Short mmCIF file of C-alpha atoms in Angstrom, two decimals:
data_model
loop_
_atom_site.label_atom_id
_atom_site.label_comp_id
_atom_site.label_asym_id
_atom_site.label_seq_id
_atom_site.Cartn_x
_atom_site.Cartn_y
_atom_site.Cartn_z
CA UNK A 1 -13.21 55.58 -25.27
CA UNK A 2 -10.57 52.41 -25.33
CA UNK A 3 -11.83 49.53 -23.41
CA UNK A 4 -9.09 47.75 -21.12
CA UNK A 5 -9.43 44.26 -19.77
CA UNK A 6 -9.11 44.19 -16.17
CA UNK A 7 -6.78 40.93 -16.35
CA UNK A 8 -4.66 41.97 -18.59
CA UNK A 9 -5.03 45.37 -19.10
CA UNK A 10 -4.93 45.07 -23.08
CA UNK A 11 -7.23 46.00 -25.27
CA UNK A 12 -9.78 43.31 -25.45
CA UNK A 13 -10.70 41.28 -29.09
CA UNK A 14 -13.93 39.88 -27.61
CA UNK A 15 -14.78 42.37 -24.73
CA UNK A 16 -17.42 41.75 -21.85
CA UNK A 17 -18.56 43.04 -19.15
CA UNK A 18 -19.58 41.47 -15.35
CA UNK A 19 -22.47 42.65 -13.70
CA UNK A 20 -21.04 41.78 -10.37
CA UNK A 21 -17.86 44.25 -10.20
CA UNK A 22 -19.05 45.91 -13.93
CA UNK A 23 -15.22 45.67 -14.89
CA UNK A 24 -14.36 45.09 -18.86
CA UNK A 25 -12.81 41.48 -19.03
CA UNK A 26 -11.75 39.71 -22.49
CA UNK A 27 -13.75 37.03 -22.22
CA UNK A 28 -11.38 33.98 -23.11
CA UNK A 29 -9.45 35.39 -20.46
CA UNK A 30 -12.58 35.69 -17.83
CA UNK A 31 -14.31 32.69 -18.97
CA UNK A 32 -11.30 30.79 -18.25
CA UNK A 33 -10.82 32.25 -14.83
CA UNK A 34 -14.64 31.12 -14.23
CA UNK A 35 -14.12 27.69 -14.73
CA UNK A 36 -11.13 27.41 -12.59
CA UNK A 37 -12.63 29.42 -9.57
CA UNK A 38 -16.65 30.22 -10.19
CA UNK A 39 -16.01 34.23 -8.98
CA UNK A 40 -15.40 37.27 -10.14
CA UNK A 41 -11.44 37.88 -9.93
CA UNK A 42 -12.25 41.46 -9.06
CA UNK A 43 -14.04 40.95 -5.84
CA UNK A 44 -14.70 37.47 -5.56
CA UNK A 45 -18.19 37.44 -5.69
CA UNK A 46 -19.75 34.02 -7.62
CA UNK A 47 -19.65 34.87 -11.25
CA UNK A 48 -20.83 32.53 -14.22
CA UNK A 49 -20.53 32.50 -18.22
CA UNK A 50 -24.47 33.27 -18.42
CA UNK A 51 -23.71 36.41 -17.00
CA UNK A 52 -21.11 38.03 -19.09
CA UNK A 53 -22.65 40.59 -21.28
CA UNK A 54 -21.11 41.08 -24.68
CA UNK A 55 -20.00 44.49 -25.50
CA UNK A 56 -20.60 45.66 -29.59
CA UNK A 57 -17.82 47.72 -30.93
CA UNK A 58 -15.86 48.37 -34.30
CA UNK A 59 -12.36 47.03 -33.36
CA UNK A 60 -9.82 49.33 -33.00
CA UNK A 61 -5.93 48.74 -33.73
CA UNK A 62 -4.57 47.69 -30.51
CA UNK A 63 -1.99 51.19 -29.54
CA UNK A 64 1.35 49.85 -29.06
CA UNK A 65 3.12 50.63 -25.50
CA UNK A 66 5.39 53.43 -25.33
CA UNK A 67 7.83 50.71 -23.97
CA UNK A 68 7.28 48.65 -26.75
CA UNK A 69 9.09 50.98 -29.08
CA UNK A 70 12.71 50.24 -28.99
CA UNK A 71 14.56 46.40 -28.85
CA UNK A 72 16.39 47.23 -24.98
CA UNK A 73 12.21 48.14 -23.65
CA UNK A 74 11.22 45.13 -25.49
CA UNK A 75 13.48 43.11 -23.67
CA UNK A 76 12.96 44.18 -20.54
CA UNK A 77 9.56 44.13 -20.69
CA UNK A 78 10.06 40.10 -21.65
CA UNK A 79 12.42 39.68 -18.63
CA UNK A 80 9.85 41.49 -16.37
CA UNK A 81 7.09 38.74 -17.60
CA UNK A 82 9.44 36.05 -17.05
CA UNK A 83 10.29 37.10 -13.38
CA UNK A 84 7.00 37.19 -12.80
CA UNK A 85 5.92 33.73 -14.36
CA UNK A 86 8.91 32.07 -11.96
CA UNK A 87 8.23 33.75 -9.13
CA UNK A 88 4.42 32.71 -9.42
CA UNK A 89 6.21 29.46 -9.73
CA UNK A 90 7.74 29.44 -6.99
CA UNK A 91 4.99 30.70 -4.71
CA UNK A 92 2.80 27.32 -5.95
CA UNK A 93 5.62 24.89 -5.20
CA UNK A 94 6.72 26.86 -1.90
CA UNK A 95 2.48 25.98 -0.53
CA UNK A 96 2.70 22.58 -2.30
CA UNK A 97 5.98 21.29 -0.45
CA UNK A 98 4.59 23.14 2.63
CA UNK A 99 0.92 21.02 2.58
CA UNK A 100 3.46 17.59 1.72
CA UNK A 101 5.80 18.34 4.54
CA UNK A 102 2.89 19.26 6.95
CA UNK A 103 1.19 16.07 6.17
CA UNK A 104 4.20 13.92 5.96
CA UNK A 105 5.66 15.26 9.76
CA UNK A 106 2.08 14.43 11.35
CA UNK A 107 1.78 11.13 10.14
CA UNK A 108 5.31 10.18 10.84
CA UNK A 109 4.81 11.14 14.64
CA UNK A 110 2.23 9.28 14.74
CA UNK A 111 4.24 6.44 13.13
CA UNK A 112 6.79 7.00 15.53
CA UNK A 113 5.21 7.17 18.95
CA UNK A 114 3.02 3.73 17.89
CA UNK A 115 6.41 2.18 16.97
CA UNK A 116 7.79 3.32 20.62
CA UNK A 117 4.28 1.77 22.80
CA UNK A 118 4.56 -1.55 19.93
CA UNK A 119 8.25 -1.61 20.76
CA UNK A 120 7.70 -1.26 24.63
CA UNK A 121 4.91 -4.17 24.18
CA UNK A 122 6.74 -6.55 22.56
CA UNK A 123 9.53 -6.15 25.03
CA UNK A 124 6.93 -7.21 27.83
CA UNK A 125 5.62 -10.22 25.75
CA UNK A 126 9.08 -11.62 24.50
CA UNK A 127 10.03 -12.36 28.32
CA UNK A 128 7.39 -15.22 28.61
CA UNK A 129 5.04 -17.63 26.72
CA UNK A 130 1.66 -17.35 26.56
CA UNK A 131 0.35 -19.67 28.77
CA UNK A 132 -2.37 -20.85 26.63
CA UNK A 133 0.04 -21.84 23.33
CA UNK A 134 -0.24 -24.67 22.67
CA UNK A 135 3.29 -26.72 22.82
CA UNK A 136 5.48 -28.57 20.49
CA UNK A 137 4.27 -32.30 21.58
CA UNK A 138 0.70 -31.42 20.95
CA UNK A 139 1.47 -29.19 18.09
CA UNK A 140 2.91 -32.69 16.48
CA UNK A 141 -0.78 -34.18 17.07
CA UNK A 142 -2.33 -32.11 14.92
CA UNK A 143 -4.58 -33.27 11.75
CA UNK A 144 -6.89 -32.50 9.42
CA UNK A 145 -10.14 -31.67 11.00
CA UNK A 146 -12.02 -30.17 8.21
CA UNK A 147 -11.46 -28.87 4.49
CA UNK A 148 -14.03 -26.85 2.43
CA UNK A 149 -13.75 -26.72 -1.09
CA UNK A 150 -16.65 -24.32 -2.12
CA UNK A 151 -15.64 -21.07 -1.40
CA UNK A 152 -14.33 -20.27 -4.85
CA UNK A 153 -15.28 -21.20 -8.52
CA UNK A 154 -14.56 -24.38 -9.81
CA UNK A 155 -14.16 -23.08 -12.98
CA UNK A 156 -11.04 -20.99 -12.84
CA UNK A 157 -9.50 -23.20 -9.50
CA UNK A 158 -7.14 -22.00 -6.97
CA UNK A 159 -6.90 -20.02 -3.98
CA UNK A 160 -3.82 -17.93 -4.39
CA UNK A 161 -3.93 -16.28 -0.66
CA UNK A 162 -5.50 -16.77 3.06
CA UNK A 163 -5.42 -14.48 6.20
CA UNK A 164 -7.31 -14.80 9.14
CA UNK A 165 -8.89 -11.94 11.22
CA UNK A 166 -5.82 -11.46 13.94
CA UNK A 167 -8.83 -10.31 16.47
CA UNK A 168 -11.09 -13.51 15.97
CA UNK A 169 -9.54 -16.23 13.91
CA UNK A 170 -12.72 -17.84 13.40
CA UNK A 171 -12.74 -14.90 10.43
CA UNK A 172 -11.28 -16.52 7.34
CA UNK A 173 -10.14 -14.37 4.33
CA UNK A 174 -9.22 -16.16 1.07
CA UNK A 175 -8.95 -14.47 -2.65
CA UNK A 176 -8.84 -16.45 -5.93
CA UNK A 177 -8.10 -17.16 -9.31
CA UNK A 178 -11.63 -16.55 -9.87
CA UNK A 179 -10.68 -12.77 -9.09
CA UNK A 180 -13.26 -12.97 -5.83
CA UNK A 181 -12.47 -12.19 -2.20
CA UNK A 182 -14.30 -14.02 0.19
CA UNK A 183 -15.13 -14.18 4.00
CA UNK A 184 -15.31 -17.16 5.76
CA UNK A 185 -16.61 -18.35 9.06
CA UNK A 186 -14.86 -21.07 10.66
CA UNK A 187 -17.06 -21.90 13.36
CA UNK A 188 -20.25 -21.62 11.42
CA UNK A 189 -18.77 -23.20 8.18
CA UNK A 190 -20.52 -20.77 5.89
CA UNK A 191 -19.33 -18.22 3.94
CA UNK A 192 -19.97 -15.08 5.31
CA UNK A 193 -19.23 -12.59 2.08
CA UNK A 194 -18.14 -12.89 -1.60
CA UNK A 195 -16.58 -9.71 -3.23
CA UNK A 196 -16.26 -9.29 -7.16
CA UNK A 197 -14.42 -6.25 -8.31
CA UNK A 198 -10.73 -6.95 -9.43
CA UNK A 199 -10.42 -7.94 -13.10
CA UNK A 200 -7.76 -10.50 -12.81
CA UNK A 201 -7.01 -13.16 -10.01
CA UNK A 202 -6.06 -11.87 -5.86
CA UNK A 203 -3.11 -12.58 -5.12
CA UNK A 204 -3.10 -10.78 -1.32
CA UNK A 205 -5.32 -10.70 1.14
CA UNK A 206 -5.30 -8.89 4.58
CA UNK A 207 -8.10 -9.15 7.32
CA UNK A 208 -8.32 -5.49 9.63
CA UNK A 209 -8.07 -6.67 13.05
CA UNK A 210 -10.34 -4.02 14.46
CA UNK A 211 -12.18 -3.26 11.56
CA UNK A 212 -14.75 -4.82 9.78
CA UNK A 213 -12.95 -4.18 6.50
CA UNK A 214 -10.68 -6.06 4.22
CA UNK A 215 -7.88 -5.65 1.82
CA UNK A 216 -7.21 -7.69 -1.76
CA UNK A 217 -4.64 -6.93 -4.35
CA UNK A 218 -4.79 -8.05 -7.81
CA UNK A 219 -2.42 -8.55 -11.11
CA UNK A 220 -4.86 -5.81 -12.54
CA UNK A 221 -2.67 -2.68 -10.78
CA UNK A 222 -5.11 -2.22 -7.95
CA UNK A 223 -5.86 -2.56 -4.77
CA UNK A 224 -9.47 -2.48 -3.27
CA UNK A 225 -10.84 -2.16 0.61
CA UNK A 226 -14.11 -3.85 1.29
CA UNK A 227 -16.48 -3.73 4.12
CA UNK A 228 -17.66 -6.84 5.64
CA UNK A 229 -20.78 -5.70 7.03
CA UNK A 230 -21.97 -3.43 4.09
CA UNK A 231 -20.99 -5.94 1.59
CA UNK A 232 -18.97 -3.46 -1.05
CA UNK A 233 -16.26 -1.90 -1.83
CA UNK A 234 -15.17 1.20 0.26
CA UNK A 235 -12.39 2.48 -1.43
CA UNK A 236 -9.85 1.46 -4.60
CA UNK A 237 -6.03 2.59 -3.74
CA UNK A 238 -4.13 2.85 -7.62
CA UNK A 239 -0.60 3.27 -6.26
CA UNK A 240 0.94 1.17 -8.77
CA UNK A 241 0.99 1.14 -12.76
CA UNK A 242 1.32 -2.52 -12.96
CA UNK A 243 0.67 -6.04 -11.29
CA UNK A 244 0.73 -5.59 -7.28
CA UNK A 245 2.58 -8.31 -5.83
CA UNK A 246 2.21 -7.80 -1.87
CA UNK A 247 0.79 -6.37 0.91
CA UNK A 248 1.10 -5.43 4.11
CA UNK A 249 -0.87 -3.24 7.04
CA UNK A 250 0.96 -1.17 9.54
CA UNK A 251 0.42 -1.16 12.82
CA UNK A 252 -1.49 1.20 13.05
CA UNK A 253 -4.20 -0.07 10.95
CA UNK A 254 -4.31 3.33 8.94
CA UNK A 255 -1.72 2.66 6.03
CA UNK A 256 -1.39 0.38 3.64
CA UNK A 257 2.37 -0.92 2.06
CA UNK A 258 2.55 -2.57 -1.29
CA UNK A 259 4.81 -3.80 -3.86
CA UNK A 260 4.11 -4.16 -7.78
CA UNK A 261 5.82 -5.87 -10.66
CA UNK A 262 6.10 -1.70 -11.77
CA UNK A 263 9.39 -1.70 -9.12
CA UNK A 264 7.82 0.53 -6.61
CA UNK A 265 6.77 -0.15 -3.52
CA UNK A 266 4.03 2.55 -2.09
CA UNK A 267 2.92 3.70 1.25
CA UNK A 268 -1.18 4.82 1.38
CA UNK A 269 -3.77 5.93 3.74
CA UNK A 270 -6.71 3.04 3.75
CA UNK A 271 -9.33 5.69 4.23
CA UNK A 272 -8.91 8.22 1.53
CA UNK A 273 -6.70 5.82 -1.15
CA UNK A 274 -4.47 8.78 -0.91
CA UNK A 275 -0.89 7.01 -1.94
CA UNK A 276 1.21 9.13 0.28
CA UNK A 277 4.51 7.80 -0.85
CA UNK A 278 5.94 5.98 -3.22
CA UNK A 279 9.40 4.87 -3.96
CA UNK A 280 11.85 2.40 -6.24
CA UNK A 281 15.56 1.68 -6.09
CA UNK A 282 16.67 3.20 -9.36
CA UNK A 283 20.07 1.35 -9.28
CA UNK A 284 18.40 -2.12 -9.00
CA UNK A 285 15.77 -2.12 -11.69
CA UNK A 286 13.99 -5.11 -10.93
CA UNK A 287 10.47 -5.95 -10.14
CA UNK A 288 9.04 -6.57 -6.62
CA UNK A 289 7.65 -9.50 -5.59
CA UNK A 290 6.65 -9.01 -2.09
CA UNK A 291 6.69 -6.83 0.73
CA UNK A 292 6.33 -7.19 4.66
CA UNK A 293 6.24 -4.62 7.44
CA UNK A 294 8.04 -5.00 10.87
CA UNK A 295 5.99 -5.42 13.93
CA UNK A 296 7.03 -1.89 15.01
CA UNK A 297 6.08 -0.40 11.88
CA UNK A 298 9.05 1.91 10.83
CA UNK A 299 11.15 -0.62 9.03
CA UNK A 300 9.95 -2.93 6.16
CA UNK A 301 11.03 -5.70 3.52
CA UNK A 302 10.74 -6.11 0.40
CA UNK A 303 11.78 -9.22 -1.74
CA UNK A 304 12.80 -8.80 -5.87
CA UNK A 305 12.58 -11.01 -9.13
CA UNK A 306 16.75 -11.19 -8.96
CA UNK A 307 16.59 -13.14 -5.46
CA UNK A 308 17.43 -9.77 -3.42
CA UNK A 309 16.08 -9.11 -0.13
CA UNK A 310 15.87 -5.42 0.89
CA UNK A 311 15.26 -3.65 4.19
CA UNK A 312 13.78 -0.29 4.03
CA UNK A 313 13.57 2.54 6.19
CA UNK A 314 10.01 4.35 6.06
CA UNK A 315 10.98 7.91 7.06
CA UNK A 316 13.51 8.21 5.68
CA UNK A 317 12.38 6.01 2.61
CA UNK A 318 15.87 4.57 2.15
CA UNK A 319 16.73 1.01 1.56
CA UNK A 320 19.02 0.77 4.56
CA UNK A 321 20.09 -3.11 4.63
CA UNK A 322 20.45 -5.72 1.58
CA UNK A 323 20.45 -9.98 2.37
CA UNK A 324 21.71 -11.48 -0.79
CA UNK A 325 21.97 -15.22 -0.62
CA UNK A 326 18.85 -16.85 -2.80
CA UNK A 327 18.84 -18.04 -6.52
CA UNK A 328 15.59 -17.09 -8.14
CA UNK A 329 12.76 -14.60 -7.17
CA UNK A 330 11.69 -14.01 -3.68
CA UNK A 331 8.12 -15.80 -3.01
CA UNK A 332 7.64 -15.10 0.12
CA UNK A 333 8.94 -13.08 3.81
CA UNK A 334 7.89 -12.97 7.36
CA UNK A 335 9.01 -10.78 10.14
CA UNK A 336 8.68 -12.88 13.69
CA UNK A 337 6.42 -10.92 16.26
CA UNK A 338 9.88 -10.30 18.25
CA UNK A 339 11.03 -8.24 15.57
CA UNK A 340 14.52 -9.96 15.76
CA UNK A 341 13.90 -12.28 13.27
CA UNK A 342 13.38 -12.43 9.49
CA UNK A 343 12.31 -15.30 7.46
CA UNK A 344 12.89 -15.78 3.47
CA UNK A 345 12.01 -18.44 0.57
CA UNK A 346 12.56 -18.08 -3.00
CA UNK A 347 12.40 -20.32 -5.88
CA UNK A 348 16.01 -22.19 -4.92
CA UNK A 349 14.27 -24.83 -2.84
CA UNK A 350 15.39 -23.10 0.42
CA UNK A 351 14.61 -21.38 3.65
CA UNK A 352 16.79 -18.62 4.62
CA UNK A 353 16.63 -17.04 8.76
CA UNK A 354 18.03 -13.56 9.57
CA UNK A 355 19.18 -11.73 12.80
CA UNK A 356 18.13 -8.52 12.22
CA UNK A 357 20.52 -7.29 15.24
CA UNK A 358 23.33 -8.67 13.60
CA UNK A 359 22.03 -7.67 9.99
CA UNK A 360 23.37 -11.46 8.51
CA UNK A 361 21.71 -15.04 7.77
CA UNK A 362 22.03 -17.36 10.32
CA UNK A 363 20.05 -20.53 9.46
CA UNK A 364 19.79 -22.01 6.03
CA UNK A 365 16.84 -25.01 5.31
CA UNK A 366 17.63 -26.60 2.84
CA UNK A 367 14.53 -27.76 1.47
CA UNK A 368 13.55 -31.15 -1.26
CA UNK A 369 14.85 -30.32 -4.57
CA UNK A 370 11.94 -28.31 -6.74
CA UNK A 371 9.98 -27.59 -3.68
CA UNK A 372 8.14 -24.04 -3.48
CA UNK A 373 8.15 -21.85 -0.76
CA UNK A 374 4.75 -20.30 -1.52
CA UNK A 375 4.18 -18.64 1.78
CA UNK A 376 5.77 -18.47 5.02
CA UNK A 377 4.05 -17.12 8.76
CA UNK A 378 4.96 -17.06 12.28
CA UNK A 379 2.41 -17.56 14.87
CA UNK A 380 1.68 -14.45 17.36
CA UNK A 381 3.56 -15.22 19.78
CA UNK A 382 7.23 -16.02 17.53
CA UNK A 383 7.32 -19.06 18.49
CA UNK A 384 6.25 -21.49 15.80
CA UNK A 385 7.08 -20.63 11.76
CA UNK A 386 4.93 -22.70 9.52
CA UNK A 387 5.86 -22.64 5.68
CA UNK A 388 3.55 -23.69 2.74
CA UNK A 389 4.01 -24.71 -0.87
CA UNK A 390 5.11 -28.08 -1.87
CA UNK A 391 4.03 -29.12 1.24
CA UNK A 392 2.98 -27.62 4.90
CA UNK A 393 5.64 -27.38 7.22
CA UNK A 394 6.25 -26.20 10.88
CA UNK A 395 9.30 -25.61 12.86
CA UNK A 396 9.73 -24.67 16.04
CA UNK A 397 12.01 -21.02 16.74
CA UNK A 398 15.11 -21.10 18.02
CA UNK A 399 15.55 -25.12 17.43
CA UNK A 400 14.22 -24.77 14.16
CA UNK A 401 13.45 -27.98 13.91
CA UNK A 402 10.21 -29.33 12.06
CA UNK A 403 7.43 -30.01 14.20
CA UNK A 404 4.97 -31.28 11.77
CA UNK A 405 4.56 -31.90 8.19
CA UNK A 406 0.78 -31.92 6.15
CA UNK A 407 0.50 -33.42 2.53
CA UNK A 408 -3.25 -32.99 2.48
CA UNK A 409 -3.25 -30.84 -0.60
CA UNK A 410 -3.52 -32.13 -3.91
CA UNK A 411 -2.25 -29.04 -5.35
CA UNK A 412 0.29 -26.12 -4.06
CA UNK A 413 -0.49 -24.83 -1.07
CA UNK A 414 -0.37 -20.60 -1.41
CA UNK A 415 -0.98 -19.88 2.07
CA UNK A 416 -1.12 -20.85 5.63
CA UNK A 417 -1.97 -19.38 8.76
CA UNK A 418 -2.10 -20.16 12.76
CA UNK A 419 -5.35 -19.85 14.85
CA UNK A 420 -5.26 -18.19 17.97
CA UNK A 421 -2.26 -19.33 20.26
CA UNK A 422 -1.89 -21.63 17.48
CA UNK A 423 -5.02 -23.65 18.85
CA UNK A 424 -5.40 -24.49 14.88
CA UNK A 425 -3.77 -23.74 11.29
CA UNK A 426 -5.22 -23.21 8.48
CA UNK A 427 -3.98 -23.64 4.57
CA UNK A 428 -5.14 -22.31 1.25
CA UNK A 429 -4.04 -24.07 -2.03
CA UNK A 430 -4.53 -24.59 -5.66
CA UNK A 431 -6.74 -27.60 -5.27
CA UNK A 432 -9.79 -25.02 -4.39
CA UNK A 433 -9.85 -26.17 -1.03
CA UNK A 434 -9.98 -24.29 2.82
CA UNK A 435 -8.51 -26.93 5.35
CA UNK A 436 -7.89 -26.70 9.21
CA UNK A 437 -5.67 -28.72 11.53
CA UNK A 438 -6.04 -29.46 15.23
CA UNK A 439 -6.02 -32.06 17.71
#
């Protein structure tokens, strides 16, 4: 009697047998097909490698094919196996594209319709100011109320980047150069959470503003979510395979954007760490350095290591609008709540403004010589932009004249931030130390 394995009805070396569907199997072959899928591949029942059972026989001379006999069956018989091994190809990448494009057309409805009720929103708000901002006359009042120096080691100084929960401002994020991430409450003037994890120094924060989770991205290629209220971290998103260099949530408060030194900038979902795109500009070959989304969520910018500012669209994942102008790397961008307004520094001393309508620059600051724009925010309503580095600086929109100046720092300042209808800001710098202005 000539055994036959059922998979590929040869003449087995090492034969078994499976007691589920008691079919002849070589067992290479069928111990293979276990590990992948844990059944039988006759009828699917569970099936594991304790359960093979050896069969003892003198081995035979495998019988050659009748078609095997002459060069034309040969070859034929080689085209049929090819056919078959691309058209199994096929099939897989037909049901892989199929599961991308499903998931990609879901998420970028629901992209879309949160970009159309942000867009309608912002419409409504840009008619009038809040009536509890605080204006420009009282806005020049302001001084230093308090500054907190303890929030990060002494040891390895510096905080490198500050956000403040958009929901409750009170809720202070700062990360380090001691590679922590810490939580800070500005009413209570304690800190609230300290979160070790990344294996070089944060260099971007980002506070959920529904959530009680945070974001921090590191030089070390990753970037971790935390949770406030358990005290760990939830999830690590490795989108990049070097240094990530910004960050940014969307609107939506599901998806992440980031930039890395690697070129790429990468769209992923917060709550698997599932990087769902991820895209460079071949022709530019040049680093990222940091990366912004609009208020409405479909659009983005992204600022490079050869002074070029590029505008991105997210479905279609094109870069759709370049604003060349700076000397050096880009250090820092901010959209203004409007949407209608773009804000740039680099390392050439300057402060670039762009009409988004009209796609062009329309207000240069030219700032002290050797003065670095280290990070640059408009308050929520787009009416105040307040710049840090060097110095802390705020203008007032549309004027664009400076409102205030703060030389409180001893060292750069990496980030600043306005409270709540800009009732307060806050600043981060290399001198260790948390401060807050007011009245």
């Amino acid at each position: 009697m000539s055994l036959v394995c059922a998979i590929c009805n040869e003449v087995p070396e090492h034969p078994c047998v499976s007691p589920v569907s008691n079919q002849v199997f070589e067992r290479r072959l069928i111990e293979k097909y276990i590990a992948e899928n844990g059944t039988d591949p006759m009828n699917g029942q569970p099936l594991s490698e304790e359960q093979l059972v050896d069969i003892k026989f003198s081995h035979p001379i495998r019988p050659k094919a009748p078609s095997a006999t002459s060069i034309p069956a040969i070859l034929k018989s080689l085209q049929d196996e090819w056919d078959a091994v691309m058209l199994h190809s096929f099939t897989l990448r037909r049901r892989v594209l199929e599961s991308v494009f499903s998931l990609r057309v879901n998420i970028l409805y629901q992209l879309q319709d949160k970009a159309t009720i942000l867009t309608t929103e912002r419409k409504k708000r840009g008619k009038t100011v809040p009536e509890d901002l605080v204006r420009a006359e009282d806005l020049g009042k302001y001084h230093q109320v308090a500054s907190h120096v303890g929030l990060h080691s002494a040891s390895v100084p510096g905080i490198l980047a500050l956000d403040l929960c958009p929901s409750d401002t009170s809720k202070v994020l700062t990360g380090g150069a001691d590679k922590n991430v810490v939580v800070f409450d500005k009413n209570e003037e304690q800190i609230v959470a300290t979160f070790k994890g990344h294996t070089k120094k944060v260099t971007s924060v980002i506070y959920h503003p529904s959530q009680s989770v945070v974001f921090s991205a590191s030089p070390d290629s990753t970037i971790r979510v935390w949770s406030v209220t358990g005290g760990n971290c939830v999830q690590v998103v490795r989108a990049h395979e070097a240094g990530v260099t910004g960050l940014s949530l969307h609107a939506t408060g599901d998806y992440l954007l980031s930039s890395s030194e690697d070129q790429y900038w990468a769209f992923s979902d917060i709550q698997t760490g599932r990087v769902l795109t991820k895209v460079t500009d071949e022709s530019a070959g040049c680093a990222l350095t940091c990366a912004q989304f609009h208020p409405d969520g479909l659009i983005f910018g992204t600022g490079t290591a050869d002074s070029q500012i590029k505008i991105w669209d997210l479905k279609e994942r094109t870069n759709v609008a370049n604003f060349p102008g700076h000397s050096g790397p880009v250090t820092s961008i901010a959209f203004s709540e409007n949407g209608y307004y773009l804000a740039t520094g680099a390392q050439d001393s300057s402060l670039k403004l762009w009409d988004l309508r009209k796609l062009k620059n329309f207000k240069t600051i030219t700032l002290d010589n050797n003065y670095e724009v280290k990070s640059l925010v408009f308050d929520q309503s787009g009416t105040y932009l307040a710049v840090g580095g060097s110095d802390i600086r705020v203008y007032i929109c549309k004027q664009w004249s400076e409102v205030l100046n703060f030389t409180d720092h001893t060292g750069l300042v990496t980030g600043v931030a306005f409270g709540d209808n800009a009732r307060f800001l806050s600043s981060a710098g290399m001198d260790r130390s948390l401060k807050f202005y007011s009245l």
